[in-house]
Amino acid sequence: MPSPRSADHFAAPSPQRGTVDALITQTRRLRGGIAAVRRDTTADLSGTANESQLRWQRALCDLAVHHLDDLGQHLDQLREGLPSEQPGEPEGPGRADGAAPERKPLDRDAAGQGPGHGPGSLLNRVGSAEWNLLTDEVTWSDELCQIFGRSPDEGGLPLDELPSWVVADDQPVLTAMVTDCLVDGKPIDGEFRVVRPDDAVRTVHMAGEPVLDTDGSTASMWAVLRDVSALRRSERAVRESRDSLQRQRHMARAERRLAVELHEAVLPPWRGSAPLAHGRRPAGTALDVASHYFPSAAGALIGGDWYDALELPDGGTLLSVGDLTGHGVAATSGMAMVLGAVRGMAVAGIEPGPLMGRLNQLLDASAQPALGSAVCGRYDPATRALVWSQAGHPAPLLFRGGAGRALRPPAGVLLGGTTGATYAQAEERLEPGDLLLLHAGGLAEDPTVTAERLLRLAPRFAAARGTQECVRVVAEEFDDERREGDACVLLAMIG
């Protein structure tokens, strides 16, 4: 168990997450400040000598708000991807040896400029434009020409030519924005896609307003245009990843429901004690049989474990427990096939050893090869003899007189692993009051100690009245285990 100090350390938020939280707070505070500056600019806009300058200041405020909104979205996505705990990270801002953290120099481009001035920098992704309706003069910044793939010498595009550069689906959007601005005096705020001469497509965000003449008519239209292609690509990638993850989750839930339904349909319908014909057997020879299924710790992994107790036509009882590799529908459907074969061969009178050999042949020839382990026994009430065979599976445990031991296993390899494998049989003579325990899978988090822990329950089994109480003892011992897969137990008591 971790010390109090280590528990506090693990519960503390990671330095990376704290840094991102601080950036998010600062971004929101800065956005609020810029919004306040824009409101003040709007209030001072009318009737001033510096009207044109104030318009551009407001446009720059709008641009800054858009950038901060985008930054906030990216920071939120980054925060979602960071772990809330960082075990093993240094608790302070410095290194583990107490030295100050290394500071890397700022990246610089070929011209020696710092961040924000390179070819793909923010400054080169923003341009400005003005269309004078009275003189037909078009003024574009060099940055806007670069966004459209034009040289500054070519100049800007007139408003009537601009739609021809826009993707056909987006042309109505641009036309509506320009019309609303020129006719109704509405501000521009929208996006459209531009096809450059090199066939590259750029997504451009446009924000602007009409400039009114003294008589109130529209004299010109100005705008700030921003290349948001990289941002939209990243948003699309995040959206597609989320959609893909959501589809995978839906498929996983559907597969799990199918596996659970198939698992429940194939395993014996009884829960608790098996409905065996106790009354037709002499005292001291009947079997009291009960079982319990343990799901995996995660609860989502449905495997190929099975247990079964079946009365045979000759009066004997089949006891079997097994486990196929894998999880999900494939493992559960394979388990259904194997369990059906076990029941059919046992009813036909095939002894446990030859039964295992044919089961191995069945898995070896299956269209979906799988490995499995199993133990199968036939109990004869007339002689109280258990004839059993195993295939790479833990041996049954026998409890008698308050003590327990594992039965000596006959030779047998995993099912489906070797063509033509043969399986030996062993016989154990049981006595009244004996408890036989068969288990599949790892009941414990550490499977190597499962049998040892079960054997330690012998005194409690001796004090129990019937297999139902014995099952409760096992459940109390193993229900809270963090096992990787599912497991089950089958208990049979000679009564």
mmCIF file with all atom_site columns, C-alpha atoms in Angstrom, residues 398-405 431-435 452-464 470 493:
data_model
loop_
_atom_site.group_PDB
_atom_site.id
_atom_site.type_symbol
_atom_site.label_atom_id
_atom_site.label_alt_id
_atom_site.label_comp_id
_atom_site.label_asym_id
_atom_site.label_entity_id
_atom_site.label_seq_id
_atom_site.pdbx_PDB_ins_code
_atom_site.Cartn_x
_atom_site.Cartn_y
_atom_site.Cartn_z
_atom_site.occupancy
_atom_site.B_iso_or_equiv
_atom_site.pdbx_formal_charge
_atom_site.auth_seq_id
_atom_site.auth_comp_id
_atom_site.auth_asym_id
_atom_site.auth_atom_id
_atom_site.pdbx_PDB_model_num
ATOM 1  C CA . LEU A 1 398 ? -10.589 -33.073 -3.601 1.00 0.00 ? 398 LEU A CA 1
ATOM 2  C CA . PHE A 1 399 ? -11.580 -32.008 -0.075 1.00 0.00 ? 399 PHE A CA 1
ATOM 3  C CA . ARG A 1 400 ? -12.020 -34.660 2.587  1.00 0.00 ? 400 ARG A CA 1
ATOM 4  C CA . GLY A 1 401 ? -12.121 -34.407 6.366  1.00 0.00 ? 401 GLY A CA 1
ATOM 5  C CA . GLY A 1 402 ? -11.159 -30.707 6.504  1.00 0.00 ? 402 GLY A CA 1
ATOM 6  C CA . ALA A 1 403 ? -8.148  -31.070 4.204  1.00 0.00 ? 403 ALA A CA 1
ATOM 7  C CA . GLY A 1 404 ? -7.696  -30.728 0.479  1.00 0.00 ? 404 GLY A CA 1
ATOM 8  C CA . ARG A 1 405 ? -5.399  -31.935 -2.271 1.00 0.00 ? 405 ARG A CA 1
ATOM 9  C CA . GLU A 1 431 ? -16.343 -41.287 -0.324 1.00 0.00 ? 431 GLU A CA 1
ATOM 10 C CA . PRO A 1 432 ? -19.520 -39.876 1.226  1.00 0.00 ? 432 PRO A CA 1
ATOM 11 C CA . GLY A 1 433 ? -18.965 -36.243 2.220  1.00 0.00 ? 433 GLY A CA 1
ATOM 12 C CA . ASP A 1 434 ? -16.180 -35.666 -0.312 1.00 0.00 ? 434 ASP A CA 1
ATOM 13 C CA . LEU A 1 435 ? -16.196 -32.344 -2.105 1.00 0.00 ? 435 LEU A CA 1
ATOM 14 C CA . GLU A 1 452 ? -3.185  -22.884 -3.211 1.00 0.00 ? 452 GLU A CA 1
ATOM 15 C CA . ARG A 1 453 ? -5.782  -20.364 -2.081 1.00 0.00 ? 453 ARG A CA 1
ATOM 16 C CA . LEU A 1 454 ? -8.630  -22.778 -2.801 1.00 0.00 ? 454 LEU A CA 1
ATOM 17 C CA . LEU A 1 455 ? -6.977  -25.507 -0.742 1.00 0.00 ? 455 LEU A CA 1
ATOM 18 C CA . ARG A 1 456 ? -6.722  -23.124 2.209  1.00 0.00 ? 456 ARG A CA 1
ATOM 19 C CA . LEU A 1 457 ? -10.526 -22.972 2.233  1.00 0.00 ? 457 LEU A CA 1
ATOM 20 C CA . ALA A 1 458 ? -10.757 -26.651 3.287  1.00 0.00 ? 458 ALA A CA 1
ATOM 21 C CA . PRO A 1 459 ? -11.795 -25.973 6.938  1.00 0.00 ? 459 PRO A CA 1
ATOM 22 C CA . ARG A 1 460 ? -14.576 -23.674 5.799  1.00 0.00 ? 460 ARG A CA 1
ATOM 23 C CA . PHE A 1 461 ? -15.774 -26.242 3.267  1.00 0.00 ? 461 PHE A CA 1
ATOM 24 C CA . ALA A 1 462 ? -15.876 -28.867 6.005  1.00 0.00 ? 462 ALA A CA 1
ATOM 25 C CA . ALA A 1 463 ? -18.155 -26.645 8.100  1.00 0.00 ? 463 ALA A CA 1
ATOM 26 C CA . ALA A 1 464 ? -20.470 -25.834 5.174  1.00 0.00 ? 464 ALA A CA 1
ATOM 27 C CA . CYS A 1 470 ? -19.286 -23.847 -0.430 1.00 0.00 ? 470 CYS A CA 1
ATOM 28 C CA . MET A 1 493 ? -20.404 -33.164 -3.077 1.00 0.00 ? 493 MET A CA 1
#
